[in-house]
XYZ file of C-alpha atoms in Angstrom:
569
model
C -20.305 -9.403 -14.158
C -17.798 -9.526 -11.302
C -15.316 -11.399 -13.487
C -16.518 -10.342 -16.941
C -13.859 -7.756 -17.660
C -11.157 -9.898 -16.117
C -12.104 -12.806 -18.358
C -12.011 -10.431 -21.309
C -8.524 -9.448 -20.247
C -7.493 -13.075 -20.058
C -8.909 -13.683 -23.517
C -6.936 -10.716 -24.835
C -3.743 -12.548 -23.846
C -5.007 -15.838 -25.241
C -4.984 -17.663 -21.931
C -8.611 -17.898 -20.816
C -8.634 -21.676 -21.001
C -5.513 -22.035 -18.922
C -6.163 -19.468 -16.218
C -9.882 -20.025 -15.666
C -11.752 -23.103 -14.627
C -15.241 -24.271 -15.406
C -16.582 -22.270 -12.504
C -15.637 -19.029 -14.229
C -13.608 -17.964 -11.205
C -10.366 -16.142 -11.719
C -7.440 -18.448 -11.146
C -4.014 -17.912 -9.814
C -1.521 -20.557 -8.998
C -1.090 -19.945 -5.275
C -3.754 -20.203 -2.584
C -4.062 -16.445 -2.344
C -5.531 -15.569 1.007
C -8.950 -14.017 1.089
C -9.180 -13.890 4.847
C -8.144 -11.375 7.421
C -5.292 -11.286 9.864
C -1.730 -12.393 9.446
C -1.727 -16.004 10.471
C -3.606 -18.972 9.145
C -2.584 -22.301 7.734
C 0.132 -22.022 5.139
C 0.618 -18.297 5.615
C 4.022 -16.818 6.309
C 4.201 -16.649 10.101
C 7.017 -14.473 11.418
C 9.579 -16.069 13.651
C 12.955 -15.097 15.054
C 14.846 -16.372 12.007
C 12.948 -17.693 9.016
C 13.876 -21.141 7.660
C 16.566 -21.065 5.002
C 15.325 -22.158 1.614
C 17.272 -22.883 -1.536
C 14.538 -23.322 -4.118
C 12.599 -20.084 -4.414
C 9.435 -20.927 -6.325
C 8.195 -18.955 -9.318
C 5.200 -16.828 -8.401
C 1.604 -17.352 -9.555
C 0.587 -15.890 -12.914
C -1.825 -13.030 -12.275
C -3.405 -9.978 -13.842
C -3.376 -6.991 -11.507
C -6.167 -4.470 -11.782
C -4.916 -0.916 -11.399
C -5.854 0.413 -7.989
C -7.729 3.683 -7.843
C -4.512 5.471 -6.951
C -2.530 3.772 -9.728
C -5.318 4.482 -12.200
C -5.302 8.193 -11.393
C -1.532 8.586 -11.522
C -1.345 6.575 -14.755
C -3.930 8.817 -16.387
C -2.040 11.886 -15.237
C 1.190 10.656 -16.829
C -0.411 9.151 -19.919
C -2.587 12.141 -20.802
C -0.335 14.899 -19.413
C -3.262 16.110 -17.310
C -2.610 17.320 -13.757
C -4.990 15.939 -11.122
C -7.441 14.114 -13.407
C -10.913 13.805 -11.901
C -11.451 10.138 -11.017
C -13.952 10.645 -8.208
C -16.465 8.417 -10.020
C -14.204 5.371 -9.676
C -15.338 3.149 -6.761
C -12.953 2.841 -3.813
C -10.707 -0.203 -3.678
C -11.589 -3.110 -1.384
C -9.019 -3.692 1.338
C -7.240 -6.841 2.414
C -5.137 -6.474 5.580
C -5.196 -2.719 4.971
C -3.795 -2.971 1.441
C -5.823 -1.946 -1.585
C -4.005 -3.967 -4.254
C -4.715 -7.572 -3.264
C -5.735 -9.587 -6.323
C -7.973 -11.861 -4.255
C -10.511 -9.116 -3.601
C -10.134 -6.775 -6.594
C -13.073 -7.208 -8.950
C -14.574 -5.190 -11.767
C -18.367 -4.952 -11.655
C -20.984 -2.886 -13.470
C -20.252 0.142 -11.311
C -16.584 -0.007 -12.296
C -17.400 -0.432 -15.967
C -19.742 2.560 -15.974
C -17.218 4.668 -14.074
C -14.292 3.703 -16.311
C -16.367 4.567 -19.374
C -17.563 7.910 -17.986
C -14.161 8.984 -16.679
C -12.387 7.827 -19.847
C -14.750 9.781 -22.091
C -14.419 12.970 -20.040
C -10.630 12.782 -19.846
C -10.264 11.949 -23.527
C -12.137 15.135 -24.362
C -10.052 17.141 -21.899
C -6.824 15.700 -23.292
C -7.785 16.841 -26.789
C -8.349 20.341 -25.446
C -5.277 20.559 -23.198
C -2.639 18.054 -24.281
C -3.207 17.409 -27.981
C 0.214 18.617 -29.110
C 1.958 16.379 -26.559
C -0.054 13.304 -27.510
C -0.110 13.484 -31.316
C 3.456 13.282 -32.723
C 2.799 14.829 -36.139
C 1.354 17.957 -37.699
C -0.477 16.326 -40.592
C -3.956 14.913 -40.235
C -3.898 11.754 -42.336
C -3.690 7.991 -41.987
C 0.081 8.092 -41.516
C -0.318 10.430 -38.557
C -3.154 8.338 -37.155
C -1.015 5.198 -37.385
C 1.904 6.969 -35.721
C -0.320 8.215 -32.905
C -1.845 4.775 -32.326
C 1.588 3.160 -32.175
C 3.158 5.692 -29.787
C 0.156 6.362 -27.544
C -0.949 2.721 -27.598
C 2.483 1.592 -26.419
C 2.249 3.856 -23.398
C -1.416 3.052 -22.667
C -0.998 -0.741 -22.856
C 2.560 -0.584 -21.519
C 3.627 -2.817 -24.396
C 3.694 -2.561 -28.203
C 0.319 -3.026 -29.880
C -0.220 -6.065 -32.057
C -0.928 -5.599 -35.772
C -4.563 -6.584 -35.182
C -4.897 -3.941 -32.456
C -3.354 -1.279 -34.661
C -5.827 -2.115 -37.430
C -8.759 -2.064 -35.010
C -7.906 1.354 -33.595
C -7.085 2.821 -36.991
C -10.664 2.039 -38.013
C -11.806 4.645 -35.465
C -10.469 7.338 -37.806
C -12.960 6.348 -40.512
C -14.802 9.427 -41.745
C -18.122 7.659 -41.147
C -17.333 7.805 -37.433
C -15.489 11.090 -37.235
C -17.371 13.214 -39.730
C -13.999 13.937 -41.268
C -12.642 15.448 -38.020
C -9.183 14.041 -37.269
C -9.278 15.080 -33.620
C -12.498 13.130 -33.207
C -10.615 10.013 -34.282
C -7.925 10.762 -31.713
C -10.554 11.215 -29.015
C -12.353 7.978 -29.944
C -9.056 6.103 -29.855
C -8.144 7.446 -26.430
C -11.599 6.580 -25.096
C -11.329 3.043 -26.467
C -7.856 2.477 -25.098
C -8.836 3.700 -21.637
C -11.577 1.088 -21.246
C -9.498 -1.779 -22.609
C -8.505 -4.575 -20.222
C -4.957 -4.062 -21.494
C -5.006 -0.605 -19.887
C -6.998 -1.424 -16.742
C -4.966 -4.515 -15.892
C -1.234 -5.029 -15.844
C -0.029 -8.394 -16.972
C 2.196 -10.683 -14.911
C 1.667 -13.714 -17.134
C 5.028 -14.062 -18.880
C 6.077 -16.205 -21.814
C 6.252 -19.991 -21.657
C 9.820 -21.283 -21.404
C 8.706 -24.702 -22.628
C 9.207 -26.353 -19.249
C 6.037 -25.320 -17.440
C 7.404 -22.006 -16.228
C 6.940 -18.524 -17.576
C 9.252 -15.506 -17.653
C 7.880 -11.980 -17.583
C 8.558 -10.088 -20.786
C 10.768 -6.992 -20.586
C 7.650 -4.845 -20.890
C 5.939 -6.712 -18.049
C 9.072 -6.252 -15.932
C 9.050 -2.536 -16.733
C 5.476 -2.261 -15.473
C 6.178 -4.376 -12.390
C 9.093 -2.128 -11.435
C 7.293 1.105 -12.177
C 4.109 0.326 -10.272
C 6.090 -1.098 -7.343
C 8.380 1.893 -6.916
C 6.433 4.779 -8.481
C 2.799 3.671 -8.406
C 2.329 4.632 -12.048
C 3.132 3.633 -15.631
C 6.728 3.186 -16.864
C 8.661 6.285 -17.855
C 10.684 6.738 -21.045
C 13.822 5.144 -19.583
C 11.927 1.989 -18.597
C 10.252 1.749 -21.985
C 13.652 2.040 -23.658
C 15.123 -0.642 -21.392
C 12.188 -2.892 -22.248
C 12.502 -2.223 -25.984
C 16.215 -3.045 -25.988
C 15.660 -6.209 -23.971
C 18.004 -4.980 -21.243
C 15.403 -5.706 -18.557
C 15.915 -9.404 -19.144
C 19.088 -8.991 -17.065
C 19.116 -8.627 -13.281
C 21.846 -6.008 -13.483
C 19.487 -3.742 -15.415
C 16.588 -4.530 -13.080
C 18.756 -3.511 -10.142
C 19.898 -0.296 -11.829
C 16.321 0.654 -12.685
C 15.044 -0.204 -9.190
C 17.650 2.038 -7.575
C 16.901 4.832 -10.039
C 13.170 4.654 -9.376
C 13.598 4.590 -5.596
C 15.720 7.743 -5.858
C 12.930 9.497 -7.762
C 10.759 11.838 -5.675
C 7.803 9.664 -6.654
C 9.683 6.728 -5.112
C 9.513 8.473 -1.760
C 5.793 9.037 -2.261
C 5.161 5.361 -2.987
C 7.103 4.204 0.073
C 5.056 6.646 2.153
C 1.953 5.078 0.583
C 3.080 1.617 1.726
C 3.414 2.866 5.308
C 0.057 4.652 5.005
C -1.730 1.400 4.207
C 0.347 -0.830 6.493
C -0.331 1.401 9.514
C -4.089 1.618 8.717
C -3.766 5.391 8.459
C -7.015 5.876 6.495
C -8.833 5.263 9.796
C -7.826 8.773 10.852
C -9.945 10.252 8.053
C -13.133 8.483 9.095
C -12.655 8.849 12.854
C -15.190 11.118 14.514
C -14.326 13.064 17.654
C -16.556 14.493 20.358
C -16.055 18.169 21.081
C -16.687 17.812 24.809
C -14.179 14.967 25.097
C -11.454 16.680 23.080
C -11.869 20.431 23.506
C -8.314 21.194 22.365
C -9.024 19.693 18.961
C -11.883 22.130 18.479
C -10.154 25.102 20.130
C -7.163 25.295 17.800
C -8.837 27.650 15.348
C -8.143 25.051 12.679
C -10.593 22.510 11.316
C -10.197 18.842 12.130
C -9.331 18.293 8.478
C -6.469 20.773 8.759
C -5.045 18.940 11.766
C -5.455 15.578 10.052
C -3.719 16.883 6.929
C -0.797 18.056 9.081
C -0.675 14.623 10.740
C -0.542 12.953 7.324
C 2.329 15.248 6.353
C 4.047 14.394 9.643
C 3.835 10.688 8.925
C 4.934 10.900 5.294
C 7.876 13.147 6.120
C 8.907 10.987 9.052
C 8.935 7.609 7.309
C 10.648 8.889 4.169
C 13.264 10.690 6.260
C 14.087 7.475 8.100
C 14.105 5.360 4.931
C 15.975 7.709 2.614
C 17.773 10.417 4.583
C 18.736 9.183 8.034
C 20.051 5.797 9.192
C 17.724 3.926 6.813
C 17.402 1.306 9.546
C 14.318 -0.449 10.825
C 14.765 0.383 14.501
C 14.800 4.142 13.879
C 11.195 3.870 12.746
C 10.315 3.220 16.399
C 13.115 4.838 18.397
C 13.418 8.225 16.683
C 13.615 11.259 18.970
C 12.184 13.691 16.440
C 9.079 14.276 14.394
C 7.895 16.596 11.623
C 5.266 19.269 12.152
C 4.114 22.657 10.970
C 3.337 25.416 13.446
C -0.330 24.421 13.794
C 0.412 20.766 14.545
C 3.294 21.634 16.874
C 1.007 23.928 18.854
C -1.661 21.236 18.939
C 0.859 18.705 20.262
C 2.322 21.275 22.652
C 5.761 21.137 21.027
C 8.019 24.205 20.894
C 10.266 25.247 18.060
C 8.034 25.332 14.974
C 7.441 28.559 13.067
C 5.454 29.199 9.917
C 3.269 26.828 7.951
C 6.035 24.711 6.478
C 6.505 21.227 7.900
C 9.881 20.961 9.616
C 11.902 18.493 11.639
C 11.518 18.997 15.387
C 13.885 17.447 17.903
C 11.860 16.013 20.784
C 14.598 15.256 23.255
C 15.358 12.058 25.092
C 12.687 12.629 27.753
C 9.762 13.184 25.402
C 7.086 10.509 25.275
C 6.542 11.298 21.608
C 8.707 9.850 18.845
C 8.490 6.996 16.321
C 5.644 5.250 14.516
C 3.644 4.408 17.637
C 3.202 8.061 18.606
C 2.406 9.524 15.205
C -0.821 11.497 15.125
C -2.409 9.454 12.339
C -2.026 6.244 14.333
C -3.179 7.625 17.690
C -6.063 9.608 16.164
C -7.351 6.773 13.985
C -7.055 4.036 16.601
C -9.283 5.582 19.239
C -12.942 6.042 20.045
C -15.187 9.039 19.533
C -14.992 10.091 23.178
C -11.855 8.378 24.482
C -8.646 6.584 23.673
C -8.711 2.873 22.908
C -5.958 0.622 24.280
C -7.767 -2.263 22.609
C -7.648 -0.761 19.106
C -4.052 0.408 19.479
C -2.883 -2.856 21.003
C -4.685 -4.909 18.390
C -3.088 -2.965 15.536
C 0.400 -3.385 17.011
C -0.165 -7.088 17.615
C -1.695 -7.817 14.208
C 0.077 -5.392 11.860
C 3.480 -4.927 13.496
C 3.950 -8.389 15.025
C 1.763 -10.404 12.612
C 0.021 -12.173 15.470
C -3.678 -12.695 14.841
C -6.299 -12.133 17.500
C -9.721 -13.713 16.878
C -12.683 -11.340 16.617
C -15.032 -11.167 19.616
C -17.952 -13.616 19.723
C -20.990 -12.304 17.816
C -23.090 -11.907 20.985
C -20.517 -9.750 22.817
C -21.268 -6.062 23.291
C -17.953 -4.317 22.538
C -19.127 -0.844 23.555
C -17.500 0.824 26.561
C -20.288 2.806 28.185
C -19.434 6.053 30.038
C -20.974 4.640 33.219
C -18.599 1.680 33.424
C -16.744 1.361 36.760
C -13.529 3.355 37.044
C -12.595 6.820 35.914
C -9.752 6.130 33.490
C -10.130 4.346 30.184
C -7.790 1.665 31.475
C -9.931 1.020 34.541
C -13.100 0.860 32.466
C -11.655 -1.642 30.013
C -10.284 -3.854 32.774
C -13.670 -3.868 34.495
C -15.400 -5.022 31.333
C -12.880 -7.613 30.082
C -11.885 -9.333 33.319
C -14.491 -12.095 33.149
C -16.103 -14.573 30.778
C -14.492 -15.215 27.386
C -12.849 -11.786 27.175
C -9.523 -12.131 29.027
C -7.893 -14.615 26.640
C -7.992 -12.199 23.718
C -7.792 -8.904 25.560
C -4.646 -9.973 27.409
C -2.927 -10.121 24.003
C -3.824 -6.591 22.985
C -4.923 -4.313 25.839
C -1.657 -4.482 27.856
C 0.176 -3.321 24.721
C -2.230 -0.446 24.185
C -1.956 0.624 27.813
C 1.548 1.857 27.016
C 0.025 4.565 24.808
C -2.462 5.859 27.368
C -0.276 8.941 27.709
C -2.072 10.137 24.552
C -5.782 10.791 24.390
C -8.080 9.749 21.573
C -7.158 12.829 19.538
C -3.368 12.266 19.820
C -2.669 14.902 22.475
C -0.237 14.112 25.317
C -1.742 13.801 28.784
C -0.827 12.792 32.314
C -4.400 12.711 33.624
C -7.430 10.810 32.378
C -10.699 12.038 33.850
C -8.789 13.547 36.751
C -6.706 10.479 37.618
C -3.053 9.786 36.818
C -2.546 7.787 33.655
C -0.940 4.360 34.076
C 1.220 3.536 31.033
C 2.682 0.249 32.260
C 2.055 -2.789 30.130
C 3.355 -6.006 28.617
C 3.588 -7.879 25.343
C 2.099 -11.110 26.648
C 2.829 -14.418 24.993
C 6.313 -13.356 23.893
C 9.648 -13.230 25.645
C 12.956 -11.499 25.171
C 16.208 -13.134 24.005
C 16.928 -14.447 27.522
C 13.362 -15.636 28.083
C 12.469 -12.523 30.058
C 8.976 -11.037 30.131
C 8.418 -8.128 27.779
C 7.193 -5.488 30.209
C 7.443 -1.746 29.773
C 6.291 1.620 31.018
C 5.264 4.185 28.432
C 5.595 4.517 24.665
C 9.390 4.838 24.602
C 9.953 1.480 26.274
C 7.174 -0.132 24.247
C 8.704 1.192 21.019
C 12.133 -0.163 21.949
C 10.693 -3.621 22.592
C 8.913 -3.652 19.232
C 11.980 -2.366 17.383
C 14.183 -5.078 18.896
C 11.707 -7.908 18.324
C 12.692 -10.164 15.378
C 8.995 -10.850 14.792
C 8.473 -7.161 14.069
C 11.145 -7.240 11.374
C 9.714 -10.429 9.937
C 6.254 -8.866 9.979
C 7.590 -5.821 8.159
C 8.979 -7.939 5.310
C 5.769 -9.978 5.199
C 3.705 -6.839 4.770
C 6.017 -5.236 2.244
C 5.846 -8.447 0.199
C 2.035 -8.293 0.317
C 2.115 -4.685 -0.811
C 4.681 -5.305 -3.552
C 3.323 -8.530 -4.989
C -0.425 -8.130 -4.524
C -1.012 -11.407 -2.698
C -0.337 -13.112 0.615
C 2.490 -15.643 0.372
C 1.545 -19.187 1.313
C 3.031 -22.588 0.703
C 5.896 -22.496 -1.794
C 5.700 -18.705 -2.010
C 6.842 -18.272 1.588
C 10.459 -18.935 0.625
C 10.722 -15.541 -1.059
C 9.419 -13.812 2.062
C 11.702 -15.826 4.328
C 14.729 -14.710 2.345
C 13.769 -11.078 2.807
C 13.122 -11.713 6.485
C 16.585 -13.112 7.008
C 18.084 -10.112 5.206
C 16.443 -7.845 7.769
C 16.755 -10.038 10.870
C 20.243 -11.475 10.363
C 21.923 -8.731 8.345
C 19.947 -5.617 9.372
C 20.111 -4.365 5.798
C 19.104 -0.801 5.071
C 15.447 -0.492 4.126
C 15.999 0.763 0.547
C 18.302 -2.220 0.012
C 15.546 -4.537 1.230
C 13.124 -3.025 -1.270
C 15.609 -3.486 -4.126
C 16.332 -7.075 -3.118
C 12.668 -7.952 -3.517
C 12.857 -6.847 -7.159
C 15.970 -8.990 -7.645
C 14.327 -12.190 -6.438
C 13.813 -14.903 -9.062
C 10.112 -14.938 -8.179
C 9.805 -11.295 -9.239
C 10.216 -12.278 -12.898
C 9.437 -16.019 -12.908
C 5.919 -17.498 -12.972
C 4.507 -20.998 -12.720
C 1.559 -22.564 -14.517
C -1.794 -21.849 -12.944
C -4.155 -23.900 -10.877
C -7.762 -23.113 -9.989
C -7.944 -21.307 -6.650
C -10.977 -19.920 -4.893
C -10.148 -16.625 -3.136
């Protein structure tokens, strides 16, 4: 059943034979990565300047299951229902922190049951709350039913319904099914549409150009743009551009991309990219010991309140940089301000905040706080229950911000840091444990980076002492050198942040991860050209971040697809 609904979706587009092999596995055309980490054979590996490439390959043909977030926002817009209850939908599997990777997204029995249950409940609620918005006529006859199916079906499937589909859904208004109640027919139609593969998956299959390549239809382009920039279904303007055929032109794609990015929901979706890229969900599952972090429990606020304020801090910060300030990559790391409400400011020990509203706070040049590496969500989530964790923080920076994989520890290694380990500070304890055996090779790539953030405890509070001893925040990014071949050493988060911001690999890693987020797969082989072009835009030209996002949508590979080959995730 893992691929049952997906195969049904493929059949609905008449391409089961082409896109599936005898094994029944879902096929794409590129060797989409099912592993972890950022390296690996064939994967885009960041470098100072990516190789120039002239022949950008069409992308693989894929069907993209709506993520849980996309599903909820689509239902909200489609049914005109605020905050639809989708708690029954299973959480999305993650690949490199992202929840939209096609290699790991499967529909099983639990999904099918949940989609059916949620669809039935929301169809009933829509009849009660949004009927007048959904049904475009006052009469209750076959003409009205046909009009409703055509208009609502277009929005639900994000394309016009075929004649066969219209006939099939019109049959749901038969009196034998509805008992003569027109609204029952509407409800049955909504329920049926919401469990259709054409609703649950968005097509990136395209139409054959007769030469082995495929071009996305205007309606597929509308969906690709909308879910990339808004995380939900196309709006009226996109549907109109698709209907007129205007989206077949790059000039219209560019205009729509810029319009969507300027939408408030565009800011939300960019914040969502940073949320997944920075592994921010870890902050919500992190447990903290009251004895180790008394300030966290002495604020008068619950941990959830502090975490919610940290999430607001992060979202406000990244969207301010991207949309309101310099819009440049290096400001993400070198900013001398943050955003906090009064509760979070007091928790951090920052002056100047009043009231519950989140506001911009200038930190000053001498503050250790500022930029992505000192955001509460990152520091809180990448730490242990009773202490900080240079290893977790250093590993995240190395893997997610520099795209440099570190192998997992051998299966027989005990990774716990016991309280009785030699040394008082976390740094001393880690060094005592990792100095011998097979540990140093890997830990030298991550721990010295994390040591630069030891000025923050495991609950994101600034400190100068750790267990009564002065904190040592000196460190190094081992295995890399500066532009003159110099060692990348630093002292404290400010110097560490400056090194990361100036490192071409960090910019390359950023484009690699945004491509993964935008396209739903990890570029390998011929697909790396598209990523390399974006990398050079950021490394060579230092383009503004919104411009980088738009340029991805203007790539040939955004609308062009190649014929499929069998690939095992």
